[in-house]
Amino acid sequence: MSGRVFLPSDADTVPLVNHWVVLHQVKAQGGDAVDSSRTDRFGVYQLRAPERDTAAVYLASVRYRGIAYFSVPVHAIGITTDTASTLFVYDTSSVEPLVTTAQRQIVVRAPESNGTRSVLELIVLRNQGTLTRITNDTAHPVWQSAIPPGAVNLQAGDSDISAAAVYRRGDSVAVLAPVEPGEKRIVFSYLLPPATSRVSFPIDQAVGRLQVLIEDTTAIVEEGPVAYLGVEAVERLRLANFEGLTVPMGSTVVFRLSNPGFAMTELAPFVVVVAALALFGGLWWWWRRRAPVAAVLGDDPDVLAGQIALLDDAIEARAASATDAEQAAYAKRRAELKAQLVAALARRGPQS
């Protein structure tokens, strides 16, 4: 493999002289450096593997200012002459240029059995300058972008940037790895909480092209500069397709989804309350059907005791969310029922 190494700048592009270039042989089991040489005064390098391995791919690398730059991988099969590969290296900066979002593709899946929805994002980062943007500080990432509030379990996948260099920072996803001039892709996923009927994507920086695919063909746009393009079929999935071009910073894109349903564990407190109300309704019907002597509720101690039990069950089911006013109303009503129960028992007298 042979080629040249250049150092671009705003003023000119010059050969990189007297720098080591390494030839890597990479197979499924791993990779090794198999040759190295220095560039000449024209930036030219020449590398040779000791033997041709048709199960391997080969690529050249050069390190400049602490950053490694790699050539496009080539396969040994079918190569009969030297392969020329031009490498570019760059000076670095921790303050410029701005790394922008060229594309953002979002896939929102249908709800799982527990009500959560998984979201996959592929983002194309663009560095349009002549410096590699770097940082060593997680508080000042090379790039970051907001994700939906309440999203959990963010996981990065390997792409053009190592998953280890993609991390969560508050309600944003951030990149710590160097981003050289050109484009880089990152992939990550997260979960939206159960019972989400609306999903909101904050746009805290301009996006050249935004595409959102939702596994819900009834999804509609409530807010944001995106248009509905119809239904897209992807590997037996039917996805509502939305797209926006040159989406400005400060936008919010909101979608209304179909009713996702609830996990049964989410419904437990409501089931208790509904059951209590149903039981109370049954008791009320039973009381209204009783003999005419039950002209007032206070006449029957059994019904009063049942009402107190229902009241206790209802407030216990909402113990964590009951307001002070609701707690006070509960205490007042319970005291009234208890007084009626004591009076009713006194009127009934001792039972044989």
Coordinates of C-alpha atoms in Angstrom, one line a residue, residues 63-197:
R63 CA -0.9 9.8 14.3
Y64 CA -0.7 13.6 14.4
R65 CA -1.0 15.7 17.5
G66 CA -2.2 12.7 19.5
I67 CA -5.0 11.8 17.1
A68 CA -5.0 8.7 14.9
Y69 CA -6.2 9.0 11.3
F70 CA -7.0 6.0 9.2
S71 CA -7.2 5.2 5.5
V72 CA -10.2 3.5 3.9
P73 CA -9.9 -0.3 4.5
V74 CA -9.0 -2.4 1.4
H75 CA -9.4 -6.2 0.9
A76 CA -6.6 -8.3 -0.3
I77 CA -8.7 -10.3 -2.7
G78 CA -8.3 -9.1 -6.3
I79 CA -5.5 -6.6 -5.6
T80 CA -2.6 -7.1 -8.1
T81 CA -1.0 -3.7 -7.8
D82 CA -0.1 -1.4 -5.0
T83 CA -3.1 0.5 -3.6
A84 CA -2.7 4.2 -3.3
S85 CA -4.4 5.9 -0.3
T86 CA -4.2 9.6 0.6
L87 CA -4.4 10.5 4.2
F88 CA -5.2 13.9 5.7
V89 CA -4.3 15.0 9.2
Y90 CA -5.3 18.2 11.0
D91 CA -4.3 20.6 13.7
T92 CA -6.6 20.4 16.8
S93 CA -8.7 22.9 18.7
S94 CA -10.9 22.6 21.8
V95 CA -13.0 25.7 20.9
E96 CA -13.5 25.6 17.1
P97 CA -14.9 24.8 14.7
L98 CA -18.5 24.2 15.7
V99 CA -19.6 20.6 15.1
T100 CA -23.1 20.7 13.6
T101 CA -25.9 18.2 13.1
A102 CA -26.2 17.5 9.3
Q103 CA -28.8 14.7 9.7
R104 CA -30.9 13.3 12.5
Q105 CA -32.9 10.1 11.9
I106 CA -35.2 8.9 14.7
V107 CA -37.2 5.6 14.8
V108 CA -39.9 5.3 17.5
R109 CA -41.1 1.7 18.1
A110 CA -44.5 0.5 19.2
P111 CA -45.0 0.1 22.9
E112 CA -43.6 -3.0 24.6
S113 CA -45.7 -5.1 27.0
N114 CA -44.7 -2.9 29.9
G115 CA -45.8 0.2 28.0
T116 CA -42.3 1.6 27.2
R117 CA -41.3 2.6 23.7
S118 CA -37.8 2.2 22.4
V119 CA -36.2 4.9 20.3
L120 CA -33.2 4.6 18.0
E121 CA -31.4 7.6 16.7
L122 CA -28.7 7.9 14.0
I123 CA -27.1 11.3 13.8
V124 CA -24.6 12.6 11.2
L125 CA -22.1 15.1 12.7
R126 CA -20.4 17.6 10.4
N127 CA -17.2 19.4 10.9
Q128 CA -16.8 22.0 8.1
G129 CA -13.5 23.5 9.3
T130 CA -9.9 22.5 8.9
L131 CA -9.2 21.7 12.5
T132 CA -10.1 18.5 14.5
R133 CA -12.4 19.5 17.3
I134 CA -11.2 17.9 20.6
T135 CA -11.8 18.0 24.4
N136 CA -10.7 16.2 27.5
D137 CA -13.5 17.5 29.7
T138 CA -16.9 15.8 30.0
A139 CA -18.3 19.1 31.1
H140 CA -17.4 20.6 27.7
P141 CA -18.1 17.8 25.1
V142 CA -17.2 18.1 21.4
W143 CA -20.9 18.0 20.6
Q144 CA -24.2 17.4 22.4
S145 CA -27.9 17.4 21.6
A146 CA -31.1 17.3 23.7
I147 CA -33.2 14.1 23.9
P148 CA -36.8 13.8 25.1
P149 CA -37.3 14.7 28.8
G150 CA -37.9 11.5 30.8
A151 CA -36.0 9.2 28.5
V152 CA -34.1 6.5 30.3
N153 CA -31.6 3.7 29.6
L154 CA -29.5 5.6 27.0
Q155 CA -27.2 3.1 25.2
A156 CA -24.7 4.0 22.4
G157 CA -23.7 1.6 19.6
D158 CA -20.4 1.4 17.8
S159 CA -20.4 3.5 14.6
D160 CA -17.9 6.0 13.3
I161 CA -17.3 7.0 16.9
S162 CA -16.7 4.5 19.7
A163 CA -19.7 3.8 22.0
A164 CA -17.4 4.5 25.0
A165 CA -17.1 8.2 23.8
V166 CA -20.9 8.7 23.6
Y167 CA -22.5 9.4 27.0
R168 CA -25.6 11.0 28.7
R169 CA -25.2 14.5 30.1
G170 CA -28.4 15.6 31.8
D171 CA -31.2 15.5 29.2
S172 CA -28.7 15.4 26.4
V173 CA -26.5 12.9 24.5
A174 CA -22.9 14.0 24.2
V175 CA -19.7 13.1 22.4
L176 CA -16.2 13.2 23.9
A177 CA -14.2 11.8 20.9
P178 CA -12.3 13.9 18.5
V179 CA -14.3 14.9 15.4
E180 CA -12.1 15.7 12.4
P181 CA -13.2 17.6 9.3
G182 CA -15.9 15.8 7.3
E183 CA -18.8 13.7 8.6
K184 CA -19.1 11.2 11.4
R185 CA -22.1 9.0 12.4
I186 CA -23.2 8.1 15.9
V187 CA -26.0 5.6 16.9
F188 CA -27.7 5.4 20.3
S189 CA -31.0 4.3 21.8
Y190 CA -33.2 5.0 24.8
L191 CA -36.6 4.2 26.3
L192 CA -39.6 6.5 26.6
P193 CA -41.7 6.0 29.8
P194 CA -44.9 3.9 29.8
A195 CA -48.3 5.4 28.7
T196 CA -46.7 8.0 26.4
S197 CA -49.4 9.4 24.1

